């Protein structure tokens, strides 16, 4: 009972990225369970959009100073963490994305120790913090050290766990706790008017959502779509924004799929509405530790053609919830897509995509975090 309701400090990126979404949704769910959850970050997390008496938000601020070519965010964050832990009597920190949150947490924990406050921290590895950013020699020593210093480590897939152990000298266990989905929010909604507006002739609707970074290989989405479009009437919706978007827009304009076959919707809050009318999700990433965007789609009964990158085979079951193809193999992806979109197969794929998503239901995953918190606090 001592651990029934905990006071948890969550540190994350407050932006649209998957790690911030997981951290925020986790914090909201913990607050609803009765835990007190304190978000510590540089701006209001995008999905922290409702009031709950157990949710608190502490903004990290850095005063500008002419000398600072690089404002010392990590120091400001660690200072804020110390302050919140002391005054709110936190039981533990849970930091999402190792860089630079794990090293800030280490600093905060050590400072707190000198003041008589002993609290542990858990680091959750989300993907690019390991696969791209962390491995870089310019950061690796600090990343390795602060992961090892974590009192608990979780990763969002088995593949990311393996990758971390292979590339860093980690002396601790890494517990795999996958991404989760709130099936009450992400479910197929009746949006027939929306479908009609986009697919006037009942074309098949294909969707991709991402932050348009290079690792997502959005150009493959366009290439696969064009191959599908050569065979059947179809439309493509692209949701999200990011550095590659301009280039992808140009590619879409220059290829066979012109006119309004391809639409860029930009960033969208209610992505579940678009997913509700979609027939297929394309995830073409060359790296993807879990693939939260694909799970959101599956929860809305959208089957998946994905690559075999990272943890995607742990989410997508080949021939069941969709198909898995080699990274960059656009021919295979188009062929797989056409199989799924075949009217004889589509209803079955949709049902099985939903069934697969249910494995990652919030109510199955939340207790894993709660148990890990208790274990970590007890062991500290
Ligand atoms: O995919 C991104 O670029 C965003 C990134 C992040 O760190 O916010 O997402 C990562 O974390 C998500 C939540 O755990 C995972 O579902 C994504 O697969 C992972 N992205 C990559 O590994 C590229």
GROMACS .gro file of C-alpha atoms and ligand atoms in nm:
model
  403
    1UNK     CA    1   0.000   0.000   0.000
    2UNK     CA    2   0.298   0.227   0.058
    3UNK     CA    3   0.344   0.227  -0.317
    4UNK     CA    4  -0.022   0.241  -0.414
    5UNK     CA    5  -0.008   0.603  -0.513
    6UNK     CA    6   0.330   0.737  -0.614
    7UNK     CA    7   0.461   1.082  -0.693
    8UNK     CA    8   0.631   1.060  -1.029
    9UNK     CA    9   0.834   1.322  -1.215
   10UNK     CA   10   0.814   1.266  -1.592
   11UNK     CA   11   1.068   1.427  -1.823
   12UNK     CA   12   1.015   1.414  -2.199
   13UNK     CA   13   1.018   1.609  -2.524
   14UNK     CA   14   0.688   1.792  -2.536
   15UNK     CA   15   0.660   1.783  -2.916
   16UNK     CA   16   0.474   1.564  -3.162
   17UNK     CA   17   0.732   1.281  -3.157
   18UNK     CA   18   0.639   0.933  -3.041
   19UNK     CA   19   0.845   0.948  -2.723
   20UNK     CA   20   0.663   1.261  -2.606
   21UNK     CA   21   0.327   1.105  -2.691
   22UNK     CA   22   0.408   0.787  -2.497
   23UNK     CA   23   0.533   0.988  -2.198
   24UNK     CA   24   0.229   1.215  -2.195
   25UNK     CA   25  -0.027   0.939  -2.242
   26UNK     CA   26   0.147   0.735  -1.973
   27UNK     CA   27   0.141   1.032  -1.734
   28UNK     CA   28  -0.228   1.093  -1.800
   29UNK     CA   29  -0.311   0.726  -1.739
   30UNK     CA   30  -0.106   0.718  -1.418
   31UNK     CA   31  -0.285   1.030  -1.294
   32UNK     CA   32  -0.618   0.866  -1.362
   33UNK     CA   33  -0.504   0.569  -1.153
   34UNK     CA   34  -0.445   0.810  -0.862
   35UNK     CA   35  -0.069   0.870  -0.888
   36UNK     CA   36   0.053   1.229  -0.878
   37UNK     CA   37   0.234   1.306  -1.200
   38UNK     CA   38   0.463   1.605  -1.248
   39UNK     CA   39   0.572   1.681  -1.604
   40UNK     CA   40   0.901   1.865  -1.624
   41UNK     CA   41   0.975   1.996  -1.971
   42UNK     CA   42   1.034   2.313  -2.174
   43UNK     CA   43   0.680   2.359  -2.301
   44UNK     CA   44   0.334   2.218  -2.245
   45UNK     CA   45   0.327   1.860  -2.383
   46UNK     CA   46   0.097   1.860  -2.687
   47UNK     CA   47  -0.132   1.591  -2.558
   48UNK     CA   48  -0.149   1.725  -2.202
   49UNK     CA   49  -0.477   1.882  -2.291
   50UNK     CA   50  -0.715   1.810  -2.010
   51UNK     CA   51  -0.744   1.889  -1.642
   52UNK     CA   52  -0.689   1.623  -1.379
   53UNK     CA   53  -0.628   1.696  -1.013
   54UNK     CA   54  -0.326   1.464  -1.017
   55UNK     CA   55  -0.145   1.625  -1.313
   56UNK     CA   56   0.109   1.904  -1.281
   57UNK     CA   57   0.330   2.077  -1.531
   58UNK     CA   58   0.658   2.249  -1.446
   59UNK     CA   59   0.823   2.452  -1.719
   60UNK     CA   60   1.199   2.453  -1.755
   61UNK     CA   61   1.312   2.801  -1.841
   62UNK     CA   62   1.653   2.933  -1.935
   63UNK     CA   63   1.729   3.300  -1.921
   64UNK     CA   64   1.902   3.419  -2.236
   65UNK     CA   65   2.253   3.552  -2.197
   66UNK     CA   66   2.479   3.689  -2.474
   67UNK     CA   67   2.753   3.440  -2.389
   68UNK     CA   68   2.529   3.139  -2.450
   69UNK     CA   69   2.572   3.018  -2.802
   70UNK     CA   70   2.414   2.699  -2.667
   71UNK     CA   71   2.171   2.764  -2.383
   72UNK     CA   72   2.250   2.508  -2.107
   73UNK     CA   73   1.916   2.324  -2.120
   74UNK     CA   74   2.043   2.019  -1.939
   75UNK     CA   75   2.153   2.223  -1.639
   76UNK     CA   76   1.827   2.415  -1.628
   77UNK     CA   77   1.637   2.086  -1.651
   78UNK     CA   78   1.840   1.919  -1.376
   79UNK     CA   79   1.789   2.226  -1.154
   80UNK     CA   80   1.415   2.217  -1.212
   81UNK     CA   81   1.412   1.842  -1.139
   82UNK     CA   82   1.588   1.903  -0.807
   83UNK     CA   83   1.343   2.176  -0.717
   84UNK     CA   84   1.032   1.974  -0.806
   85UNK     CA   85   1.158   1.655  -0.635
   86UNK     CA   86   1.226   1.840  -0.311
   87UNK     CA   87   0.909   2.043  -0.293
   88UNK     CA   88   0.669   1.785  -0.430
   89UNK     CA   89   0.837   1.498  -0.244
   90UNK     CA   90   0.870   1.285  -0.557
   91UNK     CA   91   0.924   0.909  -0.525
   92UNK     CA   92   1.093   0.871  -0.861
   93UNK     CA   93   1.183   1.027  -1.194
   94UNK     CA   94   1.087   0.864  -1.521
   95UNK     CA   95   1.278   1.017  -1.812
   96UNK     CA   96   1.186   0.946  -2.173
   97UNK     CA   97   1.453   0.957  -2.444
   98UNK     CA   98   1.806   0.921  -2.310
   99UNK     CA   99   1.954   1.235  -2.463
  100UNK     CA  100   1.991   1.454  -2.262
  101UNK     CA  101   1.730   1.346  -2.010
  102UNK     CA  102   1.921   1.055  -1.856
  103UNK     CA  103   2.228   1.264  -1.781
  104UNK     CA  104   2.011   1.546  -1.642
  105UNK     CA  105   1.841   1.290  -1.418
  106UNK     CA  106   2.177   1.158  -1.303
  107UNK     CA  107   2.284   1.510  -1.212
  108UNK     CA  108   1.955   1.579  -1.030
  109UNK     CA  109   1.974   1.250  -0.837
  110UNK     CA  110   2.330   1.320  -0.722
  111UNK     CA  111   2.249   1.677  -0.618
  112UNK     CA  112   1.943   1.558  -0.428
  113UNK     CA  113   2.156   1.299  -0.246
  114UNK     CA  114   2.377   1.575  -0.105
  115UNK     CA  115   2.063   1.737   0.034
  116UNK     CA  116   1.930   1.421   0.195
  117UNK     CA  117   1.673   1.331  -0.073
  118UNK     CA  118   1.723   0.989  -0.222
  119UNK     CA  119   1.517   0.919  -0.531
  120UNK     CA  120   1.588   0.683  -0.821
  121UNK     CA  121   1.536   0.744  -1.192
  122UNK     CA  122   1.415   0.524  -1.474
  123UNK     CA  123   1.523   0.585  -1.833
  124UNK     CA  124   1.304   0.473  -2.120
  125UNK     CA  125   1.486   0.429  -2.449
  126UNK     CA  126   1.266   0.519  -2.743
  127UNK     CA  127   1.474   0.458  -3.051
  128UNK     CA  128   1.663   0.737  -3.216
  129UNK     CA  129   1.816   0.826  -2.878
  130UNK     CA  130   2.007   0.499  -2.928
  131UNK     CA  131   2.002   0.415  -3.298
  132UNK     CA  132   2.099   0.758  -3.433
  133UNK     CA  133   2.182   1.017  -3.170
  134UNK     CA  134   2.326   0.810  -2.886
  135UNK     CA  135   2.564   0.602  -3.094
  136UNK     CA  136   2.732   0.914  -3.225
  137UNK     CA  137   3.085   0.938  -3.087
  138UNK     CA  138   3.023   1.299  -2.986
  139UNK     CA  139   2.768   1.185  -2.729
  140UNK     CA  140   2.829   0.814  -2.667
  141UNK     CA  141   3.038   0.834  -2.345
  142UNK     CA  142   2.778   1.043  -2.163
  143UNK     CA  143   2.490   0.836  -2.302
  144UNK     CA  144   2.654   0.509  -2.195
  145UNK     CA  145   2.734   0.644  -1.851
  146UNK     CA  146   2.391   0.786  -1.783
  147UNK     CA  147   2.209   0.475  -1.907
  148UNK     CA  148   2.426   0.266  -1.674
  149UNK     CA  149   2.358   0.507  -1.390
  150UNK     CA  150   1.981   0.472  -1.436
  151UNK     CA  151   1.816   0.279  -1.155
  152UNK     CA  152   1.590   0.116  -1.410
  153UNK     CA  153   1.604   0.097  -1.789
  154UNK     CA  154   1.319   0.017  -2.024
  155UNK     CA  155   1.309  -0.004  -2.402
  156UNK     CA  156   1.005   0.001  -2.627
  157UNK     CA  157   1.093  -0.319  -2.816
  158UNK     CA  158   1.307  -0.626  -2.795
  159UNK     CA  159   1.497  -0.511  -3.100
  160UNK     CA  160   1.589  -0.179  -2.937
  161UNK     CA  161   1.701  -0.368  -2.628
  162UNK     CA  162   1.926  -0.590  -2.839
  163UNK     CA  163   2.060  -0.293  -3.033
  164UNK     CA  164   2.141  -0.105  -2.713
  165UNK     CA  165   2.322  -0.400  -2.559
  166UNK     CA  166   2.516  -0.454  -2.880
  167UNK     CA  167   2.638  -0.098  -2.920
  168UNK     CA  168   2.680   0.023  -2.564
  169UNK     CA  169   2.855  -0.136  -2.273
  170UNK     CA  170   2.547  -0.169  -2.051
  171UNK     CA  171   2.580  -0.355  -1.723
  172UNK     CA  172   2.214  -0.352  -1.629
  173UNK     CA  173   1.900  -0.534  -1.738
  174UNK     CA  174   1.681  -0.358  -1.986
  175UNK     CA  175   1.312  -0.429  -1.944
  176UNK     CA  176   1.104  -0.426  -2.259
  177UNK     CA  177   0.777  -0.238  -2.218
  178UNK     CA  178   0.618  -0.180  -2.558
  179UNK     CA  179   0.425   0.124  -2.674
  180UNK     CA  180   0.056   0.117  -2.591
  181UNK     CA  181  -0.269   0.251  -2.727
  182UNK     CA  182  -0.581   0.394  -2.571
  183UNK     CA  183  -0.850   0.197  -2.756
  184UNK     CA  184  -1.119   0.429  -2.626
  185UNK     CA  185  -0.972   0.716  -2.827
  186UNK     CA  186  -0.822   0.525  -3.118
  187UNK     CA  187  -1.108   0.331  -3.268
  188UNK     CA  188  -1.281   0.330  -3.601
  189UNK     CA  189  -1.531   0.616  -3.608
  190UNK     CA  190  -1.810   0.668  -3.856
  191UNK     CA  191  -1.672   0.940  -4.083
  192UNK     CA  192  -1.843   0.848  -4.409
  193UNK     CA  193  -1.884   1.212  -4.514
  194UNK     CA  194  -1.507   1.258  -4.487
  195UNK     CA  195  -1.438   0.945  -4.690
  196UNK     CA  196  -1.688   1.059  -4.955
  197UNK     CA  197  -1.522   1.400  -4.976
  198UNK     CA  198  -1.183   1.250  -5.047
  199UNK     CA  199  -1.276   0.934  -5.235
  200UNK     CA  200  -1.566   1.047  -5.452
  201UNK     CA  201  -1.555   0.728  -5.657
  202UNK     CA  202  -1.497   0.496  -5.364
  203UNK     CA  203  -1.124   0.470  -5.429
  204UNK     CA  204  -0.912   0.285  -5.175
  205UNK     CA  205  -0.757   0.524  -4.923
  206UNK     CA  206  -0.396   0.486  -4.820
  207UNK     CA  207  -0.242   0.680  -4.535
  208UNK     CA  208   0.099   0.761  -4.393
  209UNK     CA  209   0.171   0.969  -4.087
  210UNK     CA  210   0.518   1.069  -3.971
  211UNK     CA  211   0.747   1.357  -3.888
  212UNK     CA  212   0.891   1.350  -4.241
  213UNK     CA  213   1.245   1.276  -4.137
  214UNK     CA  214   1.488   1.089  -4.359
  215UNK     CA  215   1.461   0.768  -4.152
  216UNK     CA  216   1.094   0.744  -4.252
  217UNK     CA  217   1.178   0.708  -4.624
  218UNK     CA  218   0.858   0.889  -4.721
  219UNK     CA  219   0.976   0.884  -5.083
  220UNK     CA  220   0.907   0.510  -5.073
  221UNK     CA  221   0.549   0.585  -4.971
  222UNK     CA  222   0.509   0.789  -5.289
  223UNK     CA  223   0.677   0.521  -5.501
  224UNK     CA  224   0.464   0.242  -5.356
  225UNK     CA  225   0.149   0.450  -5.400
  226UNK     CA  226   0.228   0.514  -5.766
  227UNK     CA  227   0.264   0.141  -5.824
  228UNK     CA  228  -0.067   0.075  -5.651
  229UNK     CA  229  -0.228   0.356  -5.850
  230UNK     CA  230  -0.118   0.196  -6.177
  231UNK     CA  231  -0.334  -0.105  -6.089
  232UNK     CA  232  -0.634   0.029  -5.894
  233UNK     CA  233  -0.806   0.361  -5.819
  234UNK     CA  234  -0.662   0.493  -5.494
  235UNK     CA  235  -0.586   0.808  -5.297
  236UNK     CA  236  -0.301   0.885  -5.062
  237UNK     CA  237  -0.315   1.105  -4.752
  238UNK     CA  238   0.006   1.221  -4.589
  239UNK     CA  239  -0.027   1.345  -4.233
  240UNK     CA  240   0.246   1.530  -4.044
  241UNK     CA  241   0.526   1.765  -4.129
  242UNK     CA  242   0.902   1.780  -4.115
  243UNK     CA  243   1.226   1.848  -4.299
  244UNK     CA  244   1.161   1.618  -4.599
  245UNK     CA  245   0.813   1.742  -4.679
  246UNK     CA  246   0.904   1.995  -4.950
  247UNK     CA  247   1.116   1.737  -5.128
  248UNK     CA  248   0.839   1.475  -5.103
  249UNK     CA  249   0.582   1.721  -5.235
  250UNK     CA  250   0.802   1.785  -5.537
  251UNK     CA  251   0.845   1.411  -5.589
  252UNK     CA  252   0.469   1.358  -5.573
  253UNK     CA  253   0.414   1.635  -5.829
  254UNK     CA  254   0.672   1.490  -6.068
  255UNK     CA  255   0.548   1.132  -6.065
  256UNK     CA  256   0.246   0.968  -6.224
  257UNK     CA  257   0.027   1.028  -5.924
  258UNK     CA  258  -0.066   1.387  -5.990
  259UNK     CA  259  -0.366   1.604  -5.921
  260UNK     CA  260  -0.553   1.536  -5.604
  261UNK     CA  261  -0.455   1.169  -5.577
  262UNK     CA  262  -0.200   1.270  -5.316
  263UNK     CA  263  -0.287   1.513  -5.038
  264UNK     CA  264  -0.062   1.656  -4.772
  265UNK     CA  265  -0.262   1.739  -4.463
  266UNK     CA  266   0.022   1.865  -4.244
  267UNK     CA  267   0.013   1.823  -3.867
  268UNK     CA  268  -0.323   1.707  -3.744
  269UNK     CA  269  -0.457   1.673  -3.391
  270UNK     CA  270  -0.740   1.430  -3.465
  271UNK     CA  271  -0.539   1.178  -3.665
  272UNK     CA  272  -0.784   0.904  -3.559
  273UNK     CA  273  -1.049   1.063  -3.782
  274UNK     CA  274  -0.831   1.021  -4.089
  275UNK     CA  275  -0.735   0.670  -3.982
  276UNK     CA  276  -1.100   0.581  -3.942
  277UNK     CA  277  -1.161   0.609  -4.316
  278UNK     CA  278  -0.831   0.459  -4.431
  279UNK     CA  279  -0.780   0.115  -4.584
  280UNK     CA  280  -0.406   0.078  -4.552
  281UNK     CA  281  -0.114   0.233  -4.363
  282UNK     CA  282   0.232   0.244  -4.520
  283UNK     CA  283   0.530   0.250  -4.285
  284UNK     CA  284   0.846   0.256  -4.494
  285UNK     CA  285   1.101   0.349  -4.225
  286UNK     CA  286   1.462   0.234  -4.236
  287UNK     CA  287   1.470   0.252  -3.856
  288UNK     CA  288   1.174   0.222  -3.625
  289UNK     CA  289   1.209   0.100  -3.272
  290UNK     CA  290   0.838   0.032  -3.229
  291UNK     CA  291   0.617   0.227  -3.471
  292UNK     CA  292   0.353   0.399  -3.258
  293UNK     CA  293   0.193   0.566  -3.561
  294UNK     CA  294   0.128   0.222  -3.710
  295UNK     CA  295  -0.025   0.097  -3.385
  296UNK     CA  296  -0.261   0.397  -3.386
  297UNK     CA  297  -0.366   0.298  -3.738
  298UNK     CA  298  -0.417  -0.067  -3.648
  299UNK     CA  299  -0.638   0.033  -3.354
  300UNK     CA  300  -0.860   0.209  -3.610
  301UNK     CA  301  -0.877  -0.116  -3.812
  302UNK     CA  302  -0.618  -0.014  -4.067
  303UNK     CA  303  -0.386  -0.295  -4.185
  304UNK     CA  304  -0.019  -0.226  -4.234
  305UNK     CA  305   0.247  -0.271  -4.498
  306UNK     CA  306   0.570  -0.209  -4.313
  307UNK     CA  307   0.938  -0.266  -4.353
  308UNK     CA  308   1.126  -0.517  -4.138
  309UNK     CA  309   1.318  -0.238  -3.961
  310UNK     CA  310   1.381  -0.245  -3.587
  311UNK     CA  311   1.085  -0.349  -3.377
  312UNK     CA  312   0.827  -0.341  -3.657
  313UNK     CA  313   0.808  -0.723  -3.681
  314UNK     CA  314   0.716  -0.723  -3.312
  315UNK     CA  315   0.410  -0.514  -3.399
  316UNK     CA  316   0.310  -0.618  -3.749
  317UNK     CA  317   0.249  -0.987  -3.809
  318UNK     CA  318   0.328  -1.085  -4.166
  319UNK     CA  319   0.022  -1.216  -4.352
  320UNK     CA  320  -0.197  -1.139  -4.052
  321UNK     CA  321  -0.222  -0.771  -3.953
  322UNK     CA  322  -0.053  -0.680  -4.283
  323UNK     CA  323   0.272  -0.761  -4.457
  324UNK     CA  324   0.640  -0.705  -4.385
  325UNK     CA  325   0.887  -0.623  -4.664
  326UNK     CA  326   1.257  -0.539  -4.684
  327UNK     CA  327   1.351  -0.173  -4.640
  328UNK     CA  328   1.342  -0.002  -4.981
  329UNK     CA  329   1.173  -0.290  -5.164
  330UNK     CA  330   0.896  -0.080  -5.315
  331UNK     CA  331   0.789  -0.355  -5.560
  332UNK     CA  332   0.725  -0.600  -5.278
  333UNK     CA  333   0.547  -0.332  -5.075
  334UNK     CA  334   0.318  -0.245  -5.367
  335UNK     CA  335   0.240  -0.613  -5.427
  336UNK     CA  336   0.164  -0.663  -5.057
  337UNK     CA  337  -0.056  -0.352  -5.056
  338UNK     CA  338  -0.257  -0.478  -5.354
  339UNK     CA  339  -0.315  -0.811  -5.180
  340UNK     CA  340  -0.448  -0.634  -4.873
  341UNK     CA  341  -0.663  -0.392  -5.074
  342UNK     CA  342  -0.829  -0.676  -5.266
  343UNK     CA  343  -1.195  -0.668  -5.161
  344UNK     CA  344  -1.184  -1.039  -5.082
  345UNK     CA  345  -0.904  -0.987  -4.831
  346UNK     CA  346  -0.953  -0.639  -4.690
  347UNK     CA  347  -1.220  -0.705  -4.422
  348UNK     CA  348  -1.013  -0.990  -4.273
  349UNK     CA  349  -0.697  -0.778  -4.262
  350UNK     CA  350  -0.888  -0.495  -4.094
  351UNK     CA  351  -1.023  -0.723  -3.824
  352UNK     CA  352  -0.684  -0.882  -3.762
  353UNK     CA  353  -0.512  -0.541  -3.747
  354UNK     CA  354  -0.750  -0.444  -3.467
  355UNK     CA  355  -0.697  -0.778  -3.291
  356UNK     CA  356  -0.322  -0.724  -3.302
  357UNK     CA  357  -0.357  -0.367  -3.168
  358UNK     CA  358  -0.552  -0.499  -2.869
  359UNK     CA  359  -0.237  -0.677  -2.747
  360UNK     CA  360  -0.096  -0.329  -2.682
  361UNK     CA  361  -0.404  -0.195  -2.506
  362UNK     CA  362  -0.315   0.063  -2.242
  363UNK     CA  363  -0.475  -0.152  -1.976
  364UNK     CA  364  -0.225  -0.431  -2.048
  365UNK     CA  365   0.084  -0.210  -2.057
  366UNK     CA  366   0.018   0.042  -1.776
  367UNK     CA  367   0.058  -0.223  -1.501
  368UNK     CA  368   0.398  -0.314  -1.645
  369UNK     CA  369   0.520   0.041  -1.580
  370UNK     CA  370   0.358   0.053  -1.236
  371UNK     CA  371   0.523  -0.275  -1.135
  372UNK     CA  372   0.857  -0.157  -1.269
  373UNK     CA  373   0.827   0.167  -1.068
  374UNK     CA  374   0.758  -0.024  -0.747
  375UNK     CA  375   1.045  -0.265  -0.814
  376UNK     CA  376   1.285   0.020  -0.885
  377UNK     CA  377   1.190   0.218  -0.574
  378UNK     CA  378   1.212  -0.095  -0.357
  379UNK     CA  379   1.553  -0.190  -0.495
  380UNK     CA  380   1.698   0.157  -0.452
  381LIG     O1  381   0.987   0.837  -3.491
  381LIG     C1  382   1.036   0.943  -3.455
  381LIG     O2  383   1.113   1.007  -3.525
  381LIG     C2  384   1.001   1.000  -3.320
  381LIG     C3  385   1.061   0.915  -3.215
  381LIG     C4  386   1.071   0.986  -3.083
  381LIG     O3  387   1.168   0.958  -3.018
  381LIG     O4  388   0.986   1.066  -3.044
  381LIG     O5  389   0.987   0.795  -3.203
  381LIG     C5  390   1.050   0.685  -3.143
  381LIG     O6  391   0.978   0.655  -3.026
  381LIG     C6  392   0.844   0.607  -3.045
  381LIG     C7  393   0.778   0.588  -2.909
  381LIG     O7  394   0.844   0.494  -2.831
  381LIG     C8  395   0.848   0.478  -3.128
  381LIG     O8  396   0.717   0.428  -3.148
  381LIG     C9  397   0.914   0.507  -3.262
  381LIG     O9  398   0.925   0.386  -3.334
  381LIG    C10  399   1.053   0.566  -3.240
  381LIG     N1  400   1.110   0.610  -3.370
  381LIG    C11  401   1.219   0.553  -3.425
  381LIG    O10  402   1.279   0.459  -3.376
  381LIG    C12  403   1.261   0.612  -3.555
   0.00000   0.00000   0.00000
